PDB file of C-alpha atoms in Angstrom:
ATOM      1  CA  LEU A   1      22.340-111.798  75.034  1.00 81.00           C
ATOM      2  CA  LEU A   2      25.674-112.746  76.664  1.00 86.00           C
ATOM      3  CA  VAL A   3      27.475-110.951  73.729  1.00 87.00           C
ATOM      4  CA  VAL A   4      25.435-107.814  74.192  1.00 84.00           C
ATOM      5  CA  PHE A   5      26.039-107.917  77.988  1.00 87.00           C
ATOM      6  CA  ALA A   6      29.821-108.399  77.539  1.00 90.00           C
ATOM      7  CA  GLY A   7      29.938-105.553  75.043  1.00 89.00           C
ATOM      8  CA  LEU A   8      28.150-103.223  77.455  1.00 89.00           C
ATOM      9  CA  ILE A   9      30.573-104.147  80.213  1.00 90.00           C
ATOM     10  CA  GLY A  10      33.479-103.312  77.975  1.00 90.00           C
ATOM     11  CA  GLY A  11      32.065 -99.853  77.238  1.00 88.00           C
ATOM     12  CA  ILE A  12      30.952 -99.094  80.832  1.00 89.00           C
ATOM     13  CA  VAL A  13      34.396-100.093  82.356  1.00 89.00           C
ATOM     14  CA  TRP A  14      36.266 -97.765  80.039  1.00 86.00           C
ATOM     15  CA  ASN A  15      33.684 -94.930  80.492  1.00 83.00           C
ATOM     16  CA  LEU A  16      34.051 -95.181  84.316  1.00 87.00           C
ATOM     17  CA  LEU A  17      37.833 -95.114  84.183  1.00 85.00           C
ATOM     18  CA  THR A  18      37.993 -92.021  81.998  1.00 80.00           C
ATOM     19  CA  TRP A  19      35.293 -90.334  84.024  1.00 77.00           C
ATOM     20  CA  LEU A  20      37.249 -90.883  87.266  1.00 82.00           C
ATOM     21  CA  PHE A  21      40.334 -89.240  85.630  1.00 77.00           C
ATOM     22  CA  GLY A  22      38.260 -86.368  84.218  1.00 71.00           C
ATOM     23  CA  ILE A  23      38.947 -87.219  80.582  1.00 70.00           C
ATOM     24  CA  PRO A  24      35.967 -86.756  78.287  1.00 66.00           C
ATOM     25  CA  SER A  25      36.430 -89.788  76.093  1.00 73.00           C
ATOM     26  CA  SER A  26      33.783 -90.922  73.676  1.00 79.00           C
ATOM     27  CA  SER A  27      30.978 -93.063  75.173  1.00 80.00           C
ATOM     28  CA  SER A  28      29.945 -93.902  71.618  1.00 80.00           C
ATOM     29  CA  HIS A  29      33.366 -95.350  70.732  1.00 84.00           C
ATOM     30  CA  ALA A  30      33.493 -97.172  74.103  1.00 88.00           C
ATOM     31  CA  LEU A  31      30.125 -98.762  73.251  1.00 87.00           C
ATOM     32  CA  PHE A  32      31.175 -99.618  69.716  1.00 87.00           C
ATOM     33  CA  GLY A  33      34.517-101.047  70.965  1.00 90.00           C
ATOM     34  CA  GLY A  34      32.919-103.220  73.674  1.00 91.00           C
ATOM     35  CA  MET A  35      30.396-104.580  71.139  1.00 89.00           C
ATOM     36  CA  ILE A  36      33.145-105.267  68.587  1.00 91.00           C
ATOM     37  CA  GLY A  37      35.357-107.018  71.092  1.00 93.00           C
ATOM     38  CA  ALA A  38      32.479-109.188  72.312  1.00 92.00           C
ATOM     39  CA  ALA A  39      31.516-110.105  68.729  1.00 91.00           C
ATOM     40  CA  LEU A  40      35.128-110.954  67.830  1.00 92.00           C
ATOM     41  CA  ALA A  41      35.424-113.244  70.867  1.00 92.00           C
ATOM     42  CA  SER A  42      32.197-115.082  70.158  1.00 91.00           C
ATOM     43  CA  LEU A  43      32.014-115.084  66.361  1.00 88.00           C
ATOM     44  CA  GLY A  44      35.423-114.326  65.057  1.00 90.00           C
ATOM     45  CA  MET A  45      36.474-111.832  62.392  1.00 89.00           C
ATOM     46  CA  GLY A  46      33.318-112.513  60.369  1.00 84.00           C
ATOM     47  CA  GLY A  47      31.086-111.391  63.251  1.00 82.00           C
ATOM     48  CA  VAL A  48      31.992-107.715  62.659  1.00 86.00           C
ATOM     49  CA  VAL A  49      30.830-105.713  59.575  1.00 86.00           C
ATOM     50  CA  TRP A  50      34.197-104.004  59.056  1.00 87.00           C
ATOM     51  CA  HIS A  51      33.214-101.743  56.155  1.00 83.00           C
ATOM     52  CA  GLY A  52      30.397-100.398  58.407  1.00 80.00           C
ATOM     53  CA  VAL A  53      32.878 -99.715  61.260  1.00 82.00           C
ATOM     54  CA  ALA A  54      35.198 -97.807  58.864  1.00 82.00           C
ATOM     55  CA  ALA A  55      32.412 -95.782  57.228  1.00 79.00           C
ATOM     56  CA  LYS A  56      30.206 -95.075  60.200  1.00 76.00           C
ATOM     57  CA  VAL A  57      32.737 -94.940  63.043  1.00 78.00           C
ATOM     58  CA  ILE A  58      36.392 -94.464  62.099  1.00 80.00           C
ATOM     59  CA  ILE A  59      36.059 -91.868  59.302  1.00 82.00           C
ATOM     60  CA  PRO A  60      33.493 -89.675  61.205  1.00 78.00           C
ATOM     61  CA  ALA A  61      35.773 -89.944  64.325  1.00 76.00           C
ATOM     62  CA  LEU A  62      38.671 -88.431  62.463  1.00 78.00           C
ATOM     63  CA  ALA A  63      36.732 -85.817  60.501  1.00 81.00           C
ATOM     64  CA  ALA A  64      34.151 -84.594  63.024  1.00 79.00           C
ATOM     65  CA  PRO A  65      36.386 -82.769  65.592  1.00 82.00           C
ATOM     66  CA  VAL A  66      38.398 -81.114  62.858  1.00 84.00           C
ATOM     67  CA  VAL A  67      35.303 -79.844  60.964  1.00 86.00           C
ATOM     68  CA  ALA A  68      33.653 -78.758  64.204  1.00 86.00           C
ATOM     69  CA  GLY A  69      36.828 -76.874  65.267  1.00 86.00           C
ATOM     70  CA  ILE A  70      37.078 -75.045  62.025  1.00 89.00           C
ATOM     71  CA  VAL A  71      33.349 -74.089  62.082  1.00 88.00           C
ATOM     72  CA  ALA A  72      33.584 -72.882  65.624  1.00 87.00           C
ATOM     73  CA  MET A  73      36.777 -70.945  65.008  1.00 88.00           C
ATOM     74  CA  VAL A  74      35.325 -69.095  62.026  1.00 89.00           C
ATOM     75  CA  GLY A  75      32.046 -68.536  63.948  1.00 86.00           C
ATOM     76  CA  THR A  76      33.887 -67.081  66.965  1.00 85.00           C
ATOM     77  CA  TRP A  77      35.994 -64.831  64.826  1.00 87.00           C
ATOM     78  CA  LEU A  78      32.815 -63.515  63.103  1.00 87.00           C
ATOM     79  CA  VAL A  79      31.005 -63.006  66.407  1.00 84.00           C
ATOM     80  CA  TYR A  80      33.756 -60.903  67.876  1.00 82.00           C
ATOM     81  CA  ARG A  81      34.295 -59.044  64.603  1.00 84.00           C
ATOM     82  CA  LEU A  82      30.606 -58.152  64.216  1.00 83.00           C
ATOM     83  CA  THR A  83      30.199 -57.114  67.943  1.00 83.00           C
ATOM     84  CA  ASN A  84      33.476 -55.294  68.241  1.00 81.00           C
ATOM     85  CA  SER A  85      31.781 -51.902  69.132  1.00 81.00           C
ATOM     86  CA  VAL A  86      29.448 -53.498  71.785  1.00 81.00           C
ATOM     87  CA  PRO A  87      30.612 -53.066  75.432  1.00 82.00           C
ATOM     88  CA  GLU A  88      32.099 -56.326  76.877  1.00 75.00           C
ATOM     89  CA  GLY A  89      29.586 -56.644  79.742  1.00 75.00           C
ATOM     90  CA  GLN A  90      26.601 -55.922  77.569  1.00 77.00           C
ATOM     91  CA  LYS A  91      27.889 -58.342  74.914  1.00 77.00           C
ATOM     92  CA  ASN A  92      28.214 -61.140  77.483  1.00 77.00           C
ATOM     93  CA  ASN A  93      24.651 -60.547  78.823  1.00 79.00           C
ATOM     94  CA  TYR A  94      23.108 -60.762  75.367  1.00 82.00           C
ATOM     95  CA  PHE A  95      24.979 -63.909  74.377  1.00 84.00           C
ATOM     96  CA  ARG A  96      24.190 -65.552  77.723  1.00 83.00           C
ATOM     97  CA  PHE A  97      20.535 -65.536  76.640  1.00 82.00           C
ATOM     98  CA  GLY A  98      21.550 -66.829  73.242  1.00 83.00           C
ATOM     99  CA  GLN A  99      23.319 -69.733  74.944  1.00 82.00           C
ATOM    100  CA  ILE A 100      20.052 -70.922  76.413  1.00 84.00           C
ATOM    101  CA  GLY A 101      18.880 -71.635  72.962  1.00 85.00           C
ATOM    102  CA  SER A 102      22.101 -73.005  71.653  1.00 86.00           C
ATOM    103  CA  ALA A 103      22.582 -75.272  74.596  1.00 83.00           C
ATOM    104  CA  SER A 104      19.031 -76.563  74.172  1.00 84.00           C
ATOM    105  CA  LEU A 105      19.824 -77.280  70.551  1.00 85.00           C
ATOM    106  CA  VAL A 106      22.896 -79.281  71.612  1.00 84.00           C
ATOM    107  CA  SER A 107      20.744 -81.395  73.954  1.00 81.00           C
ATOM    108  CA  LEU A 108      18.300 -82.097  71.179  1.00 83.00           C
ATOM    109  CA  ALA A 109      21.155 -83.029  68.814  1.00 84.00           C
ATOM    110  CA  HIS A 110      22.716 -85.221  71.503  1.00 79.00           C
ATOM    111  CA  GLY A 111      19.466 -87.137  71.750  1.00 80.00           C
ATOM    112  CA  THR A 112      19.165 -87.615  67.985  1.00 80.00           C
ATOM    113  CA  ASN A 113      22.654 -89.221  67.882  1.00 78.00           C
ATOM    114  CA  ASP A 114      23.917 -90.720  71.177  1.00 78.00           C
ATOM    115  CA  ALA A 115      20.541 -91.829  72.490  1.00 81.00           C
ATOM    116  CA  GLN A 116      19.819 -93.804  69.351  1.00 82.00           C
ATOM    117  CA  LYS A 117      22.833 -96.011  70.024  1.00 81.00           C
ATOM    118  CA  THR A 118      21.966 -96.779  73.541  1.00 83.00           C
ATOM    119  CA  MET A 119      18.266 -97.452  72.707  1.00 88.00           C
ATOM    120  CA  GLY A 120      19.514 -99.765  69.934  1.00 85.00           C
ATOM    121  CA  VAL A 121      21.565-101.853  72.354  1.00 84.00           C
ATOM    122  CA  ILE A 122      18.658-102.137  74.867  1.00 89.00           C
ATOM    123  CA  PHE A 123      16.269-103.053  72.055  1.00 90.00           C
ATOM    124  CA  LEU A 124      18.775-105.660  70.824  1.00 84.00           C
ATOM    125  CA  ALA A 125      18.786-107.197  74.312  1.00 86.00           C
ATOM    126  CA  LEU A 126      14.996-107.238  74.435  1.00 91.00           C
ATOM    127  CA  VAL A 127      14.871-108.974  71.061  1.00 89.00           C
ATOM    128  CA  ALA A 128      17.531-111.447  72.058  1.00 83.00           C
ATOM    129  CA  THR A 129      15.523-112.477  75.170  1.00 86.00           C
ATOM    130  CA  GLY A 130      12.261-112.814  73.217  1.00 87.00           C
ATOM    131  CA  ASN A 131      10.568-109.904  74.904  1.00 90.00           C
ATOM    132  CA  LEU A 132      10.205-107.989  71.647  1.00 89.00           C
ATOM    133  CA  HIS A 133      10.131-108.747  67.944  1.00 90.00           C
ATOM    134  CA  GLN A 134      12.694-107.023  65.732  1.00 86.00           C
ATOM    135  CA  ASP A 135       9.828-105.147  63.854  1.00 89.00           C
ATOM    136  CA  ASP A 136       8.268-103.863  67.128  1.00 92.00           C
ATOM    137  CA  PRO A 137       8.537-100.163  67.966  1.00 92.00           C
ATOM    138  CA  ILE A 138      10.931 -99.097  70.755  1.00 91.00           C
ATOM    139  CA  PRO A 139       9.027 -98.931  74.075  1.00 93.00           C
ATOM    140  CA  PHE A 140       8.640 -95.536  75.695  1.00 94.00           C
ATOM    141  CA  TRP A 141      10.352 -96.567  78.878  1.00 94.00           C
ATOM    142  CA  VAL A 142      13.549 -97.343  76.900  1.00 93.00           C
ATOM    143  CA  LYS A 143      13.514 -93.820  75.422  1.00 91.00           C
ATOM    144  CA  ALA A 144      12.748 -92.206  78.798  1.00 92.00           C
ATOM    145  CA  ALA A 145      15.525 -94.225  80.489  1.00 91.00           C
ATOM    146  CA  CYS A 146      18.106 -93.102  77.903  1.00 88.00           C
ATOM    147  CA  ALA A 147      16.993 -89.505  78.099  1.00 86.00           C
ATOM    148  CA  ILE A 148      17.265 -89.369  81.903  1.00 88.00           C
ATOM    149  CA  CYS A 149      20.626 -91.076  82.020  1.00 85.00           C
ATOM    150  CA  ILE A 150      22.151 -88.812  79.373  1.00 81.00           C
ATOM    151  CA  ALA A 151      20.811 -85.724  81.188  1.00 81.00           C
ATOM    152  CA  LEU A 152      22.245 -86.946  84.544  1.00 83.00           C
ATOM    153  CA  GLY A 153      25.640 -87.840  82.970  1.00 76.00           C
ATOM    154  CA  THR A 154      25.915 -84.460  81.318  1.00 72.00           C
ATOM    155  CA  TYR A 155      25.086 -82.715  84.614  1.00 76.00           C
ATOM    156  CA  MET A 156      27.755 -84.737  86.566  1.00 75.00           C
ATOM    157  CA  GLY A 157      30.550 -84.578  83.979  1.00 62.00           C
ATOM    158  CA  GLY A 158      32.780 -81.784  82.633  1.00 54.00           C
ATOM    159  CA  LYS A 159      36.428 -80.770  82.480  1.00 53.00           C
ATOM    160  CA  GLY A 160      38.084 -77.381  81.808  1.00 54.00           C
ATOM    161  CA  LEU A 161      39.623 -77.207  78.356  1.00 52.00           C
ATOM    162  CA  VAL A 162      39.377 -73.539  77.277  1.00 56.00           C
ATOM    163  CA  GLU A 163      38.489 -70.385  79.175  1.00 59.00           C
ATOM    164  CA  ILE A 164      35.480 -69.144  77.186  1.00 65.00           C
ATOM    165  CA  ASP A 165      33.052 -66.225  77.356  1.00 76.00           C
ATOM    166  CA  SER A 166      29.412 -66.372  76.421  1.00 81.00           C
ATOM    167  CA  PRO A 167      29.931 -65.426  72.724  1.00 82.00           C
ATOM    168  CA  GLN A 168      32.441 -68.284  72.396  1.00 82.00           C
ATOM    169  CA  GLY A 169      30.107 -70.637  74.199  1.00 83.00           C
ATOM    170  CA  MET A 170      27.255 -69.793  71.841  1.00 86.00           C
ATOM    171  CA  ALA A 171      29.474 -70.303  68.796  1.00 86.00           C
ATOM    172  CA  ALA A 172      30.678 -73.672  70.106  1.00 85.00           C
ATOM    173  CA  GLU A 173      27.267 -74.911  70.905  1.00 87.00           C
ATOM    174  CA  THR A 174      25.749 -73.799  67.627  1.00 89.00           C
ATOM    175  CA  SER A 175      28.483 -75.424  65.522  1.00 88.00           C
ATOM    176  CA  SER A 176      28.288 -78.598  67.558  1.00 87.00           C
ATOM    177  CA  ALA A 177      24.542 -78.885  67.225  1.00 88.00           C
ATOM    178  CA  ALA A 178      24.684 -78.225  63.456  1.00 87.00           C
ATOM    179  CA  ILE A 179      27.277 -80.965  62.824  1.00 86.00           C
ATOM    180  CA  ILE A 180      25.628 -83.465  65.147  1.00 85.00           C
ATOM    181  CA  LEU A 181      22.177 -82.941  63.595  1.00 86.00           C
ATOM    182  CA  THR A 182      23.670 -83.240  60.075  1.00 84.00           C
ATOM    183  CA  SER A 183      25.398 -86.521  60.944  1.00 79.00           C
ATOM    184  CA  SER A 184      22.224 -87.931  62.480  1.00 78.00           C
ATOM    185  CA  HIS A 185      20.267 -87.066  59.287  1.00 79.00           C
ATOM    186  CA  PHE A 186      22.843 -89.022  57.215  1.00 77.00           C
ATOM    187  CA  GLY A 187      22.993 -91.910  59.745  1.00 73.00           C
ATOM    188  CA  MET A 188      26.631 -91.419  60.783  1.00 72.00           C
ATOM    189  CA  ALA A 189      27.273 -92.468  64.442  1.00 68.00           C
ATOM    190  CA  LEU A 190      29.885 -89.875  65.338  1.00 73.00           C
ATOM    191  CA  SER A 191      30.965 -89.031  68.806  1.00 77.00           C
ATOM    192  CA  THR A 192      29.212 -86.020  70.218  1.00 77.00           C
ATOM    193  CA  THR A 193      32.050 -85.705  72.755  1.00 76.00           C
ATOM    194  CA  HIS A 194      34.589 -85.300  69.892  1.00 77.00           C
ATOM    195  CA  VAL A 195      32.372 -82.745  68.129  1.00 85.00           C
ATOM    196  CA  ALA A 196      31.765 -80.690  71.212  1.00 81.00           C
ATOM    197  CA  THR A 197      35.412 -80.727  72.230  1.00 79.00           C
ATOM    198  CA  GLY A 198      36.494 -79.816  68.667  1.00 83.00           C
ATOM    199  CA  SER A 199      34.091 -76.837  68.802  1.00 86.00           C
ATOM    200  CA  ILE A 200      35.328 -75.663  72.151  1.00 82.00           C
ATOM    201  CA  MET A 201      39.005 -75.811  71.025  1.00 81.00           C
ATOM    202  CA  GLY A 202      37.913 -73.974  67.857  1.00 84.00           C
ATOM    203  CA  THR A 203      36.495 -71.104  69.926  1.00 83.00           C
ATOM    204  CA  GLY A 204      39.762 -70.845  71.773  1.00 79.00           C
ATOM    205  CA  LEU A 205      41.739 -70.589  68.532  1.00 77.00           C
ATOM    206  CA  GLY A 206      39.196 -68.159  67.028  1.00 79.00           C
ATOM    207  CA  ARG A 207      39.454 -65.565  69.793  1.00 75.00           C
ATOM    208  CA  LYS A 208      42.573 -63.490  70.152  1.00 72.00           C
ATOM    209  CA  GLY A 209      44.201 -63.965  73.567  1.00 65.00           C
ATOM    210  CA  ALA A 210      42.115 -67.031  74.498  1.00 64.00           C
ATOM    211  CA  GLU A 211      43.997 -69.783  76.343  1.00 66.00           C
ATOM    212  CA  VAL A 212      43.794 -73.367  75.155  1.00 68.00           C
ATOM    213  CA  ARG A 213      44.983 -75.931  77.736  1.00 71.00           C
ATOM    214  CA  TRP A 214      46.956 -78.065  75.419  1.00 72.00           C
ATOM    215  CA  GLY A 215      47.935 -80.544  78.257  1.00 71.00           C
ATOM    216  CA  VAL A 216      44.299 -81.405  78.757  1.00 68.00           C
ATOM    217  CA  ALA A 217      43.782 -81.587  74.988  1.00 71.00           C
ATOM    218  CA  GLY A 218      46.708 -84.014  74.636  1.00 75.00           C
ATOM    219  CA  ARG A 219      45.365 -86.354  77.298  1.00 72.00           C
ATOM    220  CA  MET A 220      41.965 -86.268  75.594  1.00 72.00           C
ATOM    221  CA  ALA A 221      43.447 -87.127  72.201  1.00 76.00           C
ATOM    222  CA  LEU A 222      45.313 -90.023  73.689  1.00 78.00           C
ATOM    223  CA  ALA A 223      42.066 -91.222  75.233  1.00 74.00           C
ATOM    224  CA  TRP A 224      40.290 -90.929  71.932  1.00 77.00           C
ATOM    225  CA  LEU A 225      42.924 -93.128  70.238  1.00 81.00           C
ATOM    226  CA  ILE A 226      42.828 -95.979  72.709  1.00 84.00           C
ATOM    227  CA  THR A 227      39.092 -95.857  73.699  1.00 86.00           C
ATOM    228  CA  LEU A 228      37.791 -98.255  70.984  1.00 87.00           C
ATOM    229  CA  PRO A 229      40.547-100.902  71.271  1.00 90.00           C
ATOM    230  CA  ALA A 230      40.617-100.655  75.081  1.00 89.00           C
ATOM    231  CA  ALA A 231      36.822-101.176  75.367  1.00 90.00           C
ATOM    232  CA  ALA A 232      37.065-103.928  72.736  1.00 92.00           C
ATOM    233  CA  ALA A 233      39.684-105.775  74.872  1.00 92.00           C
ATOM    234  CA  VAL A 234      37.432-105.611  77.945  1.00 90.00           C
ATOM    235  CA  GLY A 235      34.350-106.704  75.901  1.00 91.00           C
ATOM    236  CA  ALA A 236      36.299-109.588  74.388  1.00 92.00           C
ATOM    237  CA  ALA A 237      37.619-110.674  77.820  1.00 92.00           C
TER     238      ALA A 237
END
């Protein structure tokens, strides 16, 4: 249980630091980093399944934002191409309704991916303390707690990266949801933050004249690179 606790502290400390500076770093990678650092400190190199870290964390982390950006860029270009004759105001109104559906789909996808990791850690702690057996189902209160916390965190967070209109927003959300749901189906624990950010940048590149704030993007990329080792260092300490 102490290893789980130390790993969570590692992830939480890094999450709070990046949140305070308005940098949308990956909570998933912070959690993984914290757990890896705690396992290394308590069990040594043999305490971490390294091929699992590479296949399930590192490779998806590199590929996901690139794929999401490409899909969103193409989707945005197609949206504006197909609705070129529709008046701008009317176009935004229609796509604003579409965004309700696409945003809901992202929320669902977020739960199928990120919530599973957090529920897994809570379940691990309950098993470690003898409150549950490893074959028991996850209690409802664990699922509800994760859902409420993810919703509150999403509501409180956010940082401007690209100035987007409703058609771009719908394209970004749809591509994000599709990639996250696909990864959840295949059991890949990618970062929904990376996917969503890649999609948003893709919409900026896919629309002529859209502005991408490359300074913000650069700070985010730096945070992505150091999140896992930084959280691991805190978890190990």
